[in-house]
Short mmCIF file of C-alpha atoms and ligand atoms in Angstrom, two decimals:
data_model
loop_
_atom_site.label_atom_id
_atom_site.label_comp_id
_atom_site.label_asym_id
_atom_site.label_seq_id
_atom_site.Cartn_x
_atom_site.Cartn_y
_atom_site.Cartn_z
CA UNK A 1 99.61 43.63 77.07
CA UNK A 2 98.05 45.20 73.98
CA UNK A 3 95.06 44.02 72.05
CA UNK A 4 95.37 43.13 68.36
CA UNK A 5 91.97 44.70 67.82
CA UNK A 6 93.41 48.10 68.66
CA UNK A 7 96.46 47.75 66.48
CA UNK A 8 94.89 48.67 63.17
CA UNK A 9 93.24 51.86 64.43
CA UNK A 10 96.30 52.92 66.42
CA UNK A 11 98.65 52.26 63.53
CA UNK A 12 96.45 54.09 61.00
CA UNK A 13 96.39 57.09 63.34
CA UNK A 14 100.17 56.90 63.77
CA UNK A 15 100.71 56.74 59.99
CA UNK A 16 98.44 59.77 59.39
CA UNK A 17 100.24 61.72 62.06
CA UNK A 18 103.70 60.83 60.70
CA UNK A 19 102.92 61.40 57.04
CA UNK A 20 100.70 64.45 57.35
CA UNK A 21 98.22 65.45 54.66
CA UNK A 22 100.45 66.21 51.69
CA UNK A 23 103.37 63.77 51.42
CA UNK A 24 103.39 60.71 49.16
CA UNK A 25 104.53 57.28 50.36
CA UNK A 26 106.22 54.76 48.10
CA UNK A 27 106.06 51.08 48.99
CA UNK A 28 107.43 47.90 47.52
CA UNK A 29 105.00 45.00 47.42
CA UNK A 30 105.74 41.36 46.66
CA UNK A 31 102.47 39.49 46.96
CA UNK A 32 103.40 38.17 50.37
CA UNK A 33 101.34 38.73 53.48
CA UNK A 34 103.74 41.27 55.05
CA UNK A 35 103.92 43.72 52.19
CA UNK A 36 100.22 43.27 51.45
CA UNK A 37 99.20 44.03 55.03
CA UNK A 38 101.61 46.99 55.10
CA UNK A 39 100.15 48.30 51.85
CA UNK A 40 96.56 47.79 53.03
CA UNK A 41 97.31 49.77 56.21
CA UNK A 42 98.84 52.59 54.16
CA UNK A 43 95.88 52.61 51.80
CA UNK A 44 93.47 52.82 54.78
CA UNK A 45 95.52 55.63 56.31
CA UNK A 46 96.27 57.86 53.30
CA UNK A 47 94.39 56.46 50.31
CA UNK A 48 95.92 57.14 46.90
CA UNK A 49 98.86 59.05 48.34
CA UNK A 50 100.25 55.58 48.91
CA UNK A 51 101.91 54.29 45.73
CA UNK A 52 102.74 50.59 45.56
CA UNK A 53 105.46 49.28 43.28
CA UNK A 54 105.86 45.67 42.30
CA UNK A 55 109.31 45.05 40.87
CA UNK A 56 109.46 41.92 38.75
CA UNK A 57 113.05 40.87 39.40
CA UNK A 58 112.77 37.84 37.12
CA UNK A 59 113.07 35.56 40.17
CA UNK A 60 109.46 35.42 41.32
CA UNK A 61 107.24 32.36 41.50
CA UNK A 62 105.04 31.12 38.67
CA UNK A 63 102.26 33.63 37.76
CA UNK A 64 103.11 35.78 40.76
CA UNK A 65 102.90 39.16 39.01
CA UNK A 66 99.38 38.44 37.75
CA UNK A 67 98.28 37.36 41.21
CA UNK A 68 99.61 40.53 42.82
CA UNK A 69 97.91 42.73 40.22
CA UNK A 70 94.67 40.92 40.92
CA UNK A 71 94.83 41.08 44.73
CA UNK A 72 96.35 44.50 45.35
CA UNK A 73 95.19 46.34 42.31
CA UNK A 74 91.70 44.96 41.81
CA UNK A 75 90.66 43.53 45.16
CA UNK A 76 92.27 46.01 47.58
CA UNK A 77 92.11 48.98 45.21
CA UNK A 78 95.71 49.97 45.85
CA UNK A 79 97.49 52.28 43.38
CA UNK A 80 99.94 49.77 41.90
CA UNK A 81 102.68 50.04 39.28
CA UNK A 82 104.42 46.92 38.00
CA UNK A 83 108.03 47.45 36.91
CA UNK A 84 109.27 44.71 34.62
CA UNK A 85 112.97 44.53 35.45
CA UNK A 86 113.64 40.84 34.87
CA UNK A 87 116.30 41.45 32.22
CA UNK A 88 118.05 44.08 34.34
CA UNK A 89 118.29 41.82 37.41
CA UNK A 90 119.31 38.70 35.49
CA UNK A 91 121.91 40.73 33.60
CA UNK A 92 123.46 42.04 36.80
CA UNK A 93 123.36 38.57 38.39
CA UNK A 94 125.08 36.86 35.46
CA UNK A 95 128.07 34.83 36.63
CA UNK A 96 127.61 35.73 40.33
CA UNK A 97 127.79 32.74 42.68
CA UNK A 98 128.52 34.27 46.09
CA UNK A 99 125.27 34.42 48.11
CA UNK A 100 126.04 37.75 49.80
CA UNK A 101 126.97 39.29 46.44
CA UNK A 102 123.70 38.09 44.96
CA UNK A 103 121.79 39.70 47.83
CA UNK A 104 123.72 42.96 47.50
CA UNK A 105 123.20 43.17 43.74
CA UNK A 106 119.50 42.46 44.08
CA UNK A 107 119.09 44.92 46.98
CA UNK A 108 120.88 47.74 45.19
CA UNK A 109 119.01 47.12 41.94
CA UNK A 110 115.72 47.34 43.83
CA UNK A 111 116.87 50.68 45.21
CA UNK A 112 117.90 52.01 41.78
CA UNK A 113 114.39 51.25 40.59
CA UNK A 114 112.69 52.76 43.65
CA UNK A 115 114.64 55.98 43.11
CA UNK A 116 113.48 56.14 39.50
CA UNK A 117 109.92 55.39 40.55
CA UNK A 118 109.94 58.09 43.24
CA UNK A 119 110.87 60.65 40.58
CA UNK A 120 108.31 59.34 38.12
CA UNK A 121 105.54 59.33 40.73
CA UNK A 122 106.21 62.93 41.81
CA UNK A 123 106.08 64.07 38.17
CA UNK A 124 102.88 62.14 37.60
CA UNK A 125 101.26 63.66 40.72
CA UNK A 126 102.04 67.25 39.68
CA UNK A 127 98.88 69.24 38.92
CA UNK A 128 96.63 66.64 40.52
CA UNK A 129 94.84 66.95 43.90
CA UNK A 130 97.42 64.52 45.29
CA UNK A 131 100.48 66.46 44.18
CA UNK A 132 103.28 66.19 46.71
CA UNK A 133 106.76 64.92 47.34
CA UNK A 134 107.61 61.28 47.96
CA UNK A 135 108.86 61.58 51.53
CA UNK A 136 108.38 58.09 52.89
CA UNK A 137 109.25 54.57 51.93
CA UNK A 138 107.17 51.67 53.29
CA UNK A 139 108.90 48.50 54.42
CA UNK A 140 107.17 45.37 55.68
CA UNK A 141 109.90 44.66 58.22
CA UNK A 142 108.81 42.28 60.99
CA UNK A 143 110.11 41.95 64.53
CA UNK A 144 112.13 38.76 63.80
CA UNK A 145 113.88 40.55 60.89
CA UNK A 146 114.84 43.33 63.26
CA UNK A 147 116.16 40.88 65.86
CA UNK A 148 117.97 38.68 63.37
CA UNK A 149 119.78 41.53 61.68
CA UNK A 150 121.02 42.62 65.12
CA UNK A 151 122.24 39.10 65.94
CA UNK A 152 125.82 38.03 65.82
CA UNK A 153 127.44 34.71 65.13
CA UNK A 154 130.94 34.83 66.56
CA UNK A 155 132.62 38.12 67.35
CA UNK A 156 131.58 40.18 64.36
CA UNK A 157 129.82 38.48 61.48
CA UNK A 158 126.14 39.22 61.12
CA UNK A 159 124.25 36.08 60.19
CA UNK A 160 122.92 37.24 56.88
CA UNK A 161 122.09 40.45 55.08
CA UNK A 162 118.37 41.08 54.97
CA UNK A 163 117.94 43.56 52.20
CA UNK A 164 114.74 44.77 53.79
CA UNK A 165 116.23 45.70 57.15
CA UNK A 166 118.58 48.38 58.24
CA UNK A 167 117.27 51.29 56.24
CA UNK A 168 117.99 52.46 52.76
CA UNK A 169 121.42 53.42 51.54
CA UNK A 170 122.62 56.92 52.27
CA UNK A 171 121.94 58.04 48.73
CA UNK A 172 118.24 57.29 49.00
CA UNK A 173 117.86 58.63 52.53
CA UNK A 174 119.97 61.76 52.00
CA UNK A 175 119.73 62.28 48.27
CA UNK A 176 115.95 62.18 48.19
CA UNK A 177 115.31 62.75 51.88
CA UNK A 178 113.25 59.57 52.13
CA UNK A 179 112.34 58.24 55.54
CA UNK A 180 111.33 54.69 56.40
CA UNK A 181 107.87 53.81 57.60
CA UNK A 182 107.61 50.31 59.08
CA UNK A 183 104.12 49.62 60.41
CA UNK A 184 104.88 45.94 61.15
CA UNK A 185 108.22 46.24 62.89
CA UNK A 186 106.86 45.20 66.30
CA UNK A 187 104.86 42.24 65.02
CA UNK A 188 105.44 38.54 64.63
CA UNK A 189 104.19 36.73 61.55
CA UNK A 190 101.09 35.26 63.20
CA UNK A 191 100.11 38.76 64.35
CA UNK A 192 100.52 40.12 60.81
CA UNK A 193 98.24 37.32 59.60
CA UNK A 194 95.61 38.16 62.22
CA UNK A 195 95.70 41.79 61.10
CA UNK A 196 95.45 40.74 57.47
CA UNK A 197 92.23 38.87 58.27
CA UNK A 198 90.91 41.89 60.13
CA UNK A 199 91.59 44.00 57.04
CA UNK A 200 89.62 41.58 54.88
CA UNK A 201 92.57 40.13 52.98
CA UNK A 202 91.78 36.76 51.43
CA UNK A 203 92.64 33.69 53.51
CA UNK A 204 94.77 32.12 50.75
CA UNK A 205 97.03 35.20 50.79
CA UNK A 206 97.02 35.53 54.58
CA UNK A 207 98.16 31.89 54.93
CA UNK A 208 100.68 32.00 52.12
CA UNK A 209 104.16 30.75 52.92
CA UNK A 210 106.75 33.54 53.08
CA UNK A 211 108.89 34.24 50.05
CA UNK A 212 112.15 36.21 50.25
CA UNK A 213 112.67 39.47 48.37
CA UNK A 214 115.62 38.09 46.35
CA UNK A 215 113.31 35.24 45.35
CA UNK A 216 114.46 32.20 43.43
CA UNK A 217 117.95 33.75 43.06
CA UNK A 218 118.83 32.64 46.62
CA UNK A 219 117.32 29.21 45.97
CA UNK A 220 119.76 28.50 43.16
CA UNK A 221 123.13 27.22 44.35
CA UNK A 222 125.52 28.71 41.84
CA UNK A 223 125.01 31.38 39.23
CA UNK A 224 121.55 32.40 38.20
CA UNK A 225 120.37 32.14 34.61
CA UNK A 226 116.93 32.57 33.11
CA UNK A 227 116.80 28.87 32.22
CA UNK A 228 117.69 27.81 35.79
CA UNK A 229 115.11 30.16 37.31
CA UNK A 230 112.50 28.70 35.00
CA UNK A 231 113.39 25.12 35.99
CA UNK A 232 113.31 25.94 39.72
CA UNK A 233 110.03 27.82 39.23
CA UNK A 234 108.35 24.86 37.48
CA UNK A 235 109.61 22.40 40.08
CA UNK A 236 108.47 24.68 42.90
CA UNK A 237 105.03 25.00 41.40
CA UNK A 238 104.66 21.20 41.14
CA UNK A 239 105.87 20.67 44.73
CA UNK A 240 103.56 23.33 46.20
CA UNK A 241 100.54 22.13 44.23
CA UNK A 242 101.12 18.54 45.35
CA UNK A 243 101.44 19.74 48.96
CA UNK A 244 98.13 21.57 48.62
CA UNK A 245 96.42 18.58 47.01
CA UNK A 246 97.62 16.40 49.89
CA UNK A 247 96.07 18.87 52.35
CA UNK A 248 99.45 19.60 53.95
CA UNK A 249 99.97 23.27 53.02
CA UNK A 250 98.72 24.74 56.29
CA UNK A 251 100.75 22.28 58.37
CA UNK A 252 103.95 23.54 56.76
CA UNK A 253 105.38 27.00 57.50
CA UNK A 254 107.46 27.27 54.36
CA UNK A 255 108.16 24.94 51.46
CA UNK A 256 109.91 25.39 48.16
CA UNK A 257 112.03 23.75 45.49
CA UNK A 258 115.55 25.07 44.91
CA UNK A 259 118.12 24.11 42.30
CA UNK A 260 121.71 22.93 42.54
CA UNK A 261 123.61 23.98 39.43
CA UNK A 262 125.87 20.95 39.79
CA UNK A 263 124.53 18.33 37.48
CA UNK A 264 123.88 14.67 38.05
CA UNK A 265 123.58 11.76 35.65
CA UNK A 266 120.36 9.84 35.13
CA UNK A 267 118.68 7.47 32.70
CA UNK A 268 115.35 8.47 31.17
CA UNK A 269 114.01 5.64 29.02
CA UNK A 270 117.09 4.58 27.10
CA UNK A 271 118.66 8.02 27.18
CA UNK A 272 121.47 9.06 29.47
CA UNK A 273 120.78 12.55 30.81
CA UNK A 274 122.93 15.03 32.66
CA UNK A 275 120.63 17.37 34.51
CA UNK A 276 120.27 19.65 37.49
CA UNK A 277 119.49 18.54 41.04
CA UNK A 278 116.29 19.88 42.57
CA UNK A 279 116.36 20.37 46.33
CA UNK A 280 113.01 20.21 48.09
CA UNK A 281 112.70 21.98 51.43
CA UNK A 282 109.78 22.14 53.85
CA UNK A 283 109.94 23.35 57.43
CA UNK A 284 107.73 24.02 60.42
CA UNK A 285 108.42 27.00 62.63
CA UNK A 286 106.69 29.46 64.90
CA UNK A 287 108.91 32.47 64.35
CA UNK A 288 111.28 31.59 61.47
CA UNK A 289 114.25 32.04 63.79
CA UNK A 290 114.49 28.29 64.30
CA UNK A 291 112.75 25.59 62.30
CA UNK A 292 112.31 21.83 62.08
CA UNK A 293 112.09 19.73 58.95
CA UNK A 294 108.60 18.61 57.94
CA UNK A 295 108.10 14.82 57.89
CA UNK A 296 106.49 13.74 54.65
CA UNK A 297 105.66 10.16 53.78
CA UNK A 298 108.40 8.70 51.63
CA UNK A 299 105.72 7.74 49.11
CA UNK A 300 104.64 11.38 48.81
CA UNK A 301 108.21 12.57 48.26
CA UNK A 302 108.86 9.80 45.72
CA UNK A 303 105.76 10.90 43.84
CA UNK A 304 106.90 14.55 43.83
CA UNK A 305 110.32 13.43 42.60
CA UNK A 306 108.84 11.35 39.80
CA UNK A 307 106.50 14.15 38.74
CA UNK A 308 109.26 16.76 38.63
CA UNK A 309 111.65 14.49 36.72
CA UNK A 310 108.90 13.66 34.22
CA UNK A 311 107.55 17.17 33.73
CA UNK A 312 110.52 19.52 34.09
CA UNK A 313 113.09 19.17 31.39
CA UNK A 314 116.67 19.60 32.60
CA UNK A 315 116.18 17.89 35.97
CA UNK A 316 117.91 14.57 36.59
CA UNK A 317 117.45 14.11 40.33
CA UNK A 318 115.37 15.34 43.25
CA UNK A 319 116.53 15.37 46.89
CA UNK A 320 114.86 16.33 50.18
CA UNK A 321 116.75 18.59 52.60
CA UNK A 322 116.77 17.17 56.16
CA UNK A 323 118.57 20.07 57.85
CA UNK A 324 116.84 21.92 60.67
CA UNK A 325 117.52 25.59 61.51
CA UNK A 326 120.00 25.92 63.09
CA UNK A 327 122.38 24.86 61.68
CA UNK A 328 120.73 25.34 58.27
CA UNK A 329 118.93 28.51 57.32
CA UNK A 330 115.48 28.15 55.79
CA UNK A 331 116.58 29.51 52.43
CA UNK A 332 119.45 27.74 50.65
CA UNK A 333 121.61 30.88 50.64
P1 LIG B 401 116.51 32.20 56.72
O1 LIG B 401 116.93 31.67 55.37
O2 LIG B 401 117.32 33.39 57.13
O3 LIG B 401 115.03 32.72 56.51
O4 LIG B 401 116.45 31.13 57.76
C1 LIG B 401 114.17 33.14 57.55
C2 LIG B 401 112.95 33.72 56.89
O5 LIG B 401 113.29 34.96 56.25
C3 LIG B 401 113.06 34.88 54.86
N1 LIG B 401 114.17 35.58 54.18
C4 LIG B 401 114.09 36.76 53.57
N2 LIG B 401 113.04 37.57 53.35
N3 LIG B 401 114.43 39.06 52.17
C5 LIG B 401 113.21 38.71 52.63
O6 LIG B 401 112.26 39.45 52.40
C6 LIG B 401 115.53 38.32 52.35
O7 LIG B 401 116.62 38.67 51.94
C7 LIG B 401 115.34 37.09 53.09
N4 LIG B 401 116.18 36.10 53.47
C8 LIG B 401 115.44 35.18 54.12
C9 LIG B 401 113.00 33.41 54.53
O8 LIG B 401 112.23 33.17 53.36
C10 LIG B 401 112.38 32.85 55.79
O9 LIG B 401 110.97 32.99 55.78
#
């Protein structure tokens, strides 16, 4: 058995050995614990030759970009560029309802932007002490992602496409000769958290519930529009804040509010409304490969429902998802 205490030093040494003393490493960060720990390890290993990119895909949680700038840029001192691509993503997602198509569009748009950033970063580094080629791409892949993307349901269908597993498309690997660096690929989530603490990352980030790369787009059943993302985002923020106020956040592994684009009828005052259905989900799990539904008090859920209906325009009904994993996945799509 290996000691967690050794991991950081061993991994930093491995990264230095792999990357050498000239190459640049590009890494996508999201504000989650995995990408933050990955980025912090890279920063420790190679300093400013690690370049972090935050792509705003228009489907992130409320105020998330600002929080990432604060934590990674200011607190951890990581070289961070924020790419505002909300319009690009939402444009490409317009009218798309199939979950796998959504994931593919989002994944390939991320890669388009990483390619552009790799070129921009090399140009920017020219004639500086850190001039070099972008040769590596950081991914915060965890052990369960590796296992799950190798799993099969039935004779041939993989369970779900994880856009962050399985390497980059040929054009990025061959075209630009990028190689993947995955410092977390042998770790479970609780181990990543322990390492985050060791690296001095703030407890509120270390304990943050996971959030998928495609973001709110895979929490909207049906096609994604800016208005729908905004509604889901507001509802999610209310739900999470109420969970925190009730002191339940750390007892739950992952919670969120999603949106069903089918609409339901309600009465608000003397008005008849026809609004979206918000789906609340909260699960407990050790490894995210299976999960059980969290048991809230009915009174708590009724209060969340009332608050969302009152505060988020366009919502007519709120439901709580009682499906464990399996058969349900944690995300709605
Ligand atoms: P599922 O929905 O597959 O989720 O039960 C298991 C865990 O993985 C996260 N997840 C993703 N994370 N990109 C990510 O970075 C993705 O495409 C993705 N899909 C699911 C999910 O949030 C949960 O923690």
